[in-house]
CSV table of N, CA and C in Angstrom, one decimal:
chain,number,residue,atom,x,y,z
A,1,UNK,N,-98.4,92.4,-30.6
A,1,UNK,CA,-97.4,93.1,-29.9
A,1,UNK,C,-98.2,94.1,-29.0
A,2,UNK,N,-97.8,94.1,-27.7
A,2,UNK,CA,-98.2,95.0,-26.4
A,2,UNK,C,-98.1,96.6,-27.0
A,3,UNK,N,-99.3,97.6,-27.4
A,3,UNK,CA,-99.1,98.7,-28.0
A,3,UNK,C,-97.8,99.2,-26.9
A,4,UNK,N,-97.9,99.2,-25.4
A,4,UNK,CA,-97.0,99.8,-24.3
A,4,UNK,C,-96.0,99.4,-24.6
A,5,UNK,N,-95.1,98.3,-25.0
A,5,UNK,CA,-94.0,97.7,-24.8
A,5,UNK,C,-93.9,98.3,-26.7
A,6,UNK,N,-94.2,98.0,-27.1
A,6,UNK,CA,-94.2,99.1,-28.6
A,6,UNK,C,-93.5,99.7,-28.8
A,7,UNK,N,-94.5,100.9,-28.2
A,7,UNK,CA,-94.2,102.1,-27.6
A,7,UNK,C,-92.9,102.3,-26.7
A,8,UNK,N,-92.5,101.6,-26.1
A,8,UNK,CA,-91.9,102.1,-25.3
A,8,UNK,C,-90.3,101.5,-25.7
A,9,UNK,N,-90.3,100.5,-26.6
A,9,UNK,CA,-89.3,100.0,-27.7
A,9,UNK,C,-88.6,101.3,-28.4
A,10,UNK,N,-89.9,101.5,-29.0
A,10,UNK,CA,-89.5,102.7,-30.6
A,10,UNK,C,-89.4,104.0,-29.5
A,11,UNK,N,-89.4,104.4,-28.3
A,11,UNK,CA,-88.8,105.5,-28.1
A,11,UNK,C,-87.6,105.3,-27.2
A,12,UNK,N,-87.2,104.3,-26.6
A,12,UNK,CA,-85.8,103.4,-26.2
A,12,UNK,C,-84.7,103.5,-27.9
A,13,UNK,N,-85.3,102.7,-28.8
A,13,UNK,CA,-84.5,103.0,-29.6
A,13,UNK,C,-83.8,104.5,-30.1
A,14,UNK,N,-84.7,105.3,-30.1
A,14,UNK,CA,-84.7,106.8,-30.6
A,14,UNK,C,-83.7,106.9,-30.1
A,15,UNK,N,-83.9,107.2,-28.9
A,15,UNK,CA,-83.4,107.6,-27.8
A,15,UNK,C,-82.0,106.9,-27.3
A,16,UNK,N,-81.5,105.9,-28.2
A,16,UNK,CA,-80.5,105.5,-28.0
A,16,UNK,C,-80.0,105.5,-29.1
A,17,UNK,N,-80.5,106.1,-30.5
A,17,UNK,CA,-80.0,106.8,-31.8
A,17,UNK,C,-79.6,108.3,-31.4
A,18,UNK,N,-79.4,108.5,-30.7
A,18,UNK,CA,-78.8,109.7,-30.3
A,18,UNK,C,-77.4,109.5,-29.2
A,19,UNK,N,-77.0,108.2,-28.9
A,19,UNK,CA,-76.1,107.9,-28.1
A,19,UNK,C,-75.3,107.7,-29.3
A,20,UNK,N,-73.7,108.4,-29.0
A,20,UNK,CA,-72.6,108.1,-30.1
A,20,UNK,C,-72.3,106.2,-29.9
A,21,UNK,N,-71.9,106.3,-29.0
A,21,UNK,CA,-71.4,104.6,-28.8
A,21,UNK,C,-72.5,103.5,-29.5
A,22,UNK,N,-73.9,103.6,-28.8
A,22,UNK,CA,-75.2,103.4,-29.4
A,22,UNK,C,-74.8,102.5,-31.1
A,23,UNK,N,-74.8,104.5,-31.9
A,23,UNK,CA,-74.7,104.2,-33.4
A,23,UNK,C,-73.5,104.1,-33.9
A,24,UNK,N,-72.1,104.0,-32.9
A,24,UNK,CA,-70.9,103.4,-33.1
A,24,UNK,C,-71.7,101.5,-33.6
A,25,UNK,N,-72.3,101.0,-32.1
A,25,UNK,CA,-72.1,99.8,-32.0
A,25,UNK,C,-72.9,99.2,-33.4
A,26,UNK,N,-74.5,100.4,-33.5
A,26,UNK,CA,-75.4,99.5,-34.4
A,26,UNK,C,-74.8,99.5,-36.2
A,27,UNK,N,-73.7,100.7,-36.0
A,27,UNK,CA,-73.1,100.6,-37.9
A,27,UNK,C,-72.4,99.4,-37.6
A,28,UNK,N,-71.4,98.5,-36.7
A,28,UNK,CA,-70.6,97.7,-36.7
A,28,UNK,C,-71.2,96.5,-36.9
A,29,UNK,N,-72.8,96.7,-36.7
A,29,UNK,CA,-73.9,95.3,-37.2
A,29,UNK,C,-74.1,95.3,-38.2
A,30,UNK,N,-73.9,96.7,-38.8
A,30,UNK,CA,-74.6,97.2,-40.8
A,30,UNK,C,-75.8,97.4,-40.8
A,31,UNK,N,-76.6,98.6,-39.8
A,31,UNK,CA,-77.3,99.4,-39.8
A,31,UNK,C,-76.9,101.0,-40.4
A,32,UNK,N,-77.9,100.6,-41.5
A,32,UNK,CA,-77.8,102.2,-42.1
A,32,UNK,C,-78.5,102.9,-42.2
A,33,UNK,N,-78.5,104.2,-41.7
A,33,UNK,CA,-79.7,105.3,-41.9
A,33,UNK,C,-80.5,105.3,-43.3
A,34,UNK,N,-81.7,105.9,-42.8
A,34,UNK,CA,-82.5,105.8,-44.5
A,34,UNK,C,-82.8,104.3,-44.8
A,35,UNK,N,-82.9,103.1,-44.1
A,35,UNK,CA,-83.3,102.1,-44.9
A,35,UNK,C,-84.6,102.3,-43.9
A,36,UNK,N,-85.5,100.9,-44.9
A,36,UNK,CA,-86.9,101.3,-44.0
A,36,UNK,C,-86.6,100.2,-42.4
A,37,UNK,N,-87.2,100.6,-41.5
A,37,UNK,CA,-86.9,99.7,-40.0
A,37,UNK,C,-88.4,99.1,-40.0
A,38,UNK,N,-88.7,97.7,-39.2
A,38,UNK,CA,-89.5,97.3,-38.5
A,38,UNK,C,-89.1,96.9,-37.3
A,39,UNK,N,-89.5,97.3,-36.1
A,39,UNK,CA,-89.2,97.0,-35.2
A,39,UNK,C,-90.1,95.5,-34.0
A,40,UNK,N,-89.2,94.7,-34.0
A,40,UNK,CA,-90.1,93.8,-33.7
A,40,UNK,C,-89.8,93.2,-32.0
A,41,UNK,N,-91.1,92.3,-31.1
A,41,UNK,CA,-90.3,91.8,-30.1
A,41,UNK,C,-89.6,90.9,-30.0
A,42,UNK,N,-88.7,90.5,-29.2
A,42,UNK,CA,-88.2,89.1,-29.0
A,42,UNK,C,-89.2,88.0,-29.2
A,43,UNK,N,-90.2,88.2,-28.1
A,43,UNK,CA,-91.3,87.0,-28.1
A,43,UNK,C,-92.3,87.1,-29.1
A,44,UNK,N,-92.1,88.1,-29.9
A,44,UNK,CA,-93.3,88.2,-30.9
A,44,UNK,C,-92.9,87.1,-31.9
A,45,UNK,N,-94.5,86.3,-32.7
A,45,UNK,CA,-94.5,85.6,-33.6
A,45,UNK,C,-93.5,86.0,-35.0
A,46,UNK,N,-92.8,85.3,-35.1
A,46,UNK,CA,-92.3,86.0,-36.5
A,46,UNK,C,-93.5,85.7,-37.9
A,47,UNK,N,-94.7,85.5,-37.6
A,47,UNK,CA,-95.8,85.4,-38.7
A,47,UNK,C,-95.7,87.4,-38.4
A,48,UNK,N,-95.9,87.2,-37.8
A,48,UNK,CA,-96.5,89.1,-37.5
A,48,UNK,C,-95.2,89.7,-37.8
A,49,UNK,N,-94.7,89.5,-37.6
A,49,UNK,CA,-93.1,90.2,-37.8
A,49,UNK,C,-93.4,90.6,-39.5
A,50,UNK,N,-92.8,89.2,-40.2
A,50,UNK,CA,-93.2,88.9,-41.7
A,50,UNK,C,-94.4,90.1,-42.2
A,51,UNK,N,-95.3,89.9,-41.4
A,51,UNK,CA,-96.7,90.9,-42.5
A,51,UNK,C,-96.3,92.0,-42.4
A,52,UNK,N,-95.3,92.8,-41.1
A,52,UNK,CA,-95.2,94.2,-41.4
A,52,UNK,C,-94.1,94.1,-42.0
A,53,UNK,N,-93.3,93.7,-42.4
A,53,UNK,CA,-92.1,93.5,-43.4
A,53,UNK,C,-92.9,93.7,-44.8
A,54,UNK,N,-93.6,93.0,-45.0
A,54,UNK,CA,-94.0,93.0,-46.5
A,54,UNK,C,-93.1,92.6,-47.5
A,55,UNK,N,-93.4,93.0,-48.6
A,55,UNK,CA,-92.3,92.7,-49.9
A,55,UNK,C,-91.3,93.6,-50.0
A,56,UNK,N,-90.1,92.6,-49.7
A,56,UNK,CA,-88.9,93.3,-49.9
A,56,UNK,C,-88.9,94.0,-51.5
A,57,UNK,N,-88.0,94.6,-51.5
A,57,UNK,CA,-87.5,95.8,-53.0
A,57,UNK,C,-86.5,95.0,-52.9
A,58,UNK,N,-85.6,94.8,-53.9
A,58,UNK,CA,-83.9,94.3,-54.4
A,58,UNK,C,-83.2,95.8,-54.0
A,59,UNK,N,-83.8,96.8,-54.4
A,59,UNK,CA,-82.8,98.5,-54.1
A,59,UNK,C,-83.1,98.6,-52.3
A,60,UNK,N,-84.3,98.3,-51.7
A,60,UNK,CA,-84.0,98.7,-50.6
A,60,UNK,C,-84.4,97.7,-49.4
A,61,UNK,N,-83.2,97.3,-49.2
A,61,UNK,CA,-84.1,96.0,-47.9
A,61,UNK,C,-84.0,96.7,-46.8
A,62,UNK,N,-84.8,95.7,-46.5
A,62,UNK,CA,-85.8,96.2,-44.7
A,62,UNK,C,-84.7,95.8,-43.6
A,63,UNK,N,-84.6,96.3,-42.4
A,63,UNK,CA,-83.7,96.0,-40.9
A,63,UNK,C,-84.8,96.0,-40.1
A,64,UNK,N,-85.1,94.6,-39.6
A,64,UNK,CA,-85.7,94.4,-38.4
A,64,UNK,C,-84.9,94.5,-37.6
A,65,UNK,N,-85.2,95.6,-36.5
A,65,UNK,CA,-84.9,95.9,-34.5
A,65,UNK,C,-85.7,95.2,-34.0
A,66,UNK,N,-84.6,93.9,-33.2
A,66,UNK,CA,-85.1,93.5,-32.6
A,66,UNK,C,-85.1,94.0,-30.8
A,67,UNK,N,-86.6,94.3,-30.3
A,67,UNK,CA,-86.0,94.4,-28.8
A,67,UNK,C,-86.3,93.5,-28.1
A,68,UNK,N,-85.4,93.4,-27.4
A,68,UNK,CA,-85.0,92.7,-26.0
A,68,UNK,C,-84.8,93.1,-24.8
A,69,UNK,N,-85.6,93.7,-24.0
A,69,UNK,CA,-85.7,94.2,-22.7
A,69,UNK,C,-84.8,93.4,-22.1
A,70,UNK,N,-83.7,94.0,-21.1
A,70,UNK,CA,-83.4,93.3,-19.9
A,70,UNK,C,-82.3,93.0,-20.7
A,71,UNK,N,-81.8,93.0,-21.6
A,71,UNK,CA,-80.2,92.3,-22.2
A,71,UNK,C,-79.7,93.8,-23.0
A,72,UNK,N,-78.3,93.9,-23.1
A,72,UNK,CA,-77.6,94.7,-23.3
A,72,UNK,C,-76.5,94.5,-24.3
A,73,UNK,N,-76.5,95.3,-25.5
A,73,UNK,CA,-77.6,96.3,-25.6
A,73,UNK,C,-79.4,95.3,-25.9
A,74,UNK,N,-80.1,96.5,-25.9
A,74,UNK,CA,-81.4,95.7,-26.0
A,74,UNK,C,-82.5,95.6,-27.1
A,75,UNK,N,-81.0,95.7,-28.7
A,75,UNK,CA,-81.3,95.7,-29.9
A,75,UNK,C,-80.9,94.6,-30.8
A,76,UNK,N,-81.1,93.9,-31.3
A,76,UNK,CA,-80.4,93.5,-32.5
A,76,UNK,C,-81.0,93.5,-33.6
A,77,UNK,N,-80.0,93.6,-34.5
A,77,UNK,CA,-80.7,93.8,-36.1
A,77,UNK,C,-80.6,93.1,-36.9
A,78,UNK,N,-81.7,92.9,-37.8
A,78,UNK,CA,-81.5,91.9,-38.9
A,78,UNK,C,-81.9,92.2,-40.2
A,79,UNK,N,-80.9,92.1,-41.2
A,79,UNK,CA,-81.5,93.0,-42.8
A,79,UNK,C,-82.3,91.4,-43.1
A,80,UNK,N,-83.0,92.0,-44.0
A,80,UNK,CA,-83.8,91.0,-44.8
A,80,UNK,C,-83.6,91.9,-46.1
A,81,UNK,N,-83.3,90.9,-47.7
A,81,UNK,CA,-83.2,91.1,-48.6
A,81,UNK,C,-84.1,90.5,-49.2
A,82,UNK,N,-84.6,90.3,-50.6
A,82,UNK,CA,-85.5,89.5,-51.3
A,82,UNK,C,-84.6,88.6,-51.8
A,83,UNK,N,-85.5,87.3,-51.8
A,83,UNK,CA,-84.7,85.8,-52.6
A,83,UNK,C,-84.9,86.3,-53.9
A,84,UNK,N,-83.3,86.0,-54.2
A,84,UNK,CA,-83.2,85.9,-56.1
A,84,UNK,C,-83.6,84.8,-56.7
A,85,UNK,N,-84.5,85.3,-57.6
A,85,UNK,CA,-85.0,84.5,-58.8
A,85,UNK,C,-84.3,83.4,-59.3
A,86,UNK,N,-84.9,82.4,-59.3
A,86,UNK,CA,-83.9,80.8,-59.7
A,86,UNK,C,-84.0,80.5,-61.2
């Protein structure tokens, strides 16, 4: 991942956690404050994605942000939970 485009993701997001409509639209996806975030790119490999995720918890899964420059909004989220035991 481009440290610049990174960078410039995670303070686009901030910065649009402070817009009410923003964190209207991202609870209506089932983003919740206090879980842990990875923020990942569109074009990034999801191998690299995966290693900073790490091992999910059952008590607290992870929400990957995804950014997407150029589309609107230029977030989407996705929880990841751990597979249950068979």
């Amino acid at each position: 991942m481009s440290e610049v485009v990174a960078w410039r993701a995670a303070r686009e997001f901030a910065s649009r956690l402070r817009d009410p409509m923003f964190r209207c639209f991202a609870r209506s996806v089932g983003f919740r404050a206090g879980r842990r975030l990875v923020l990942a790119l569109a074009e990034e490999p999801l191998s690299s994605v995966l290693d900073r995720v790490g091992v999910t918890e059952p008590e607290s899964p992870v929400t990957v942000v995804v950014y997407r420059p150029g589309v609107e909004p230029p977030f989407s989220f996705v929880d990841l939970y751990p597979t249950p035991a068979a």
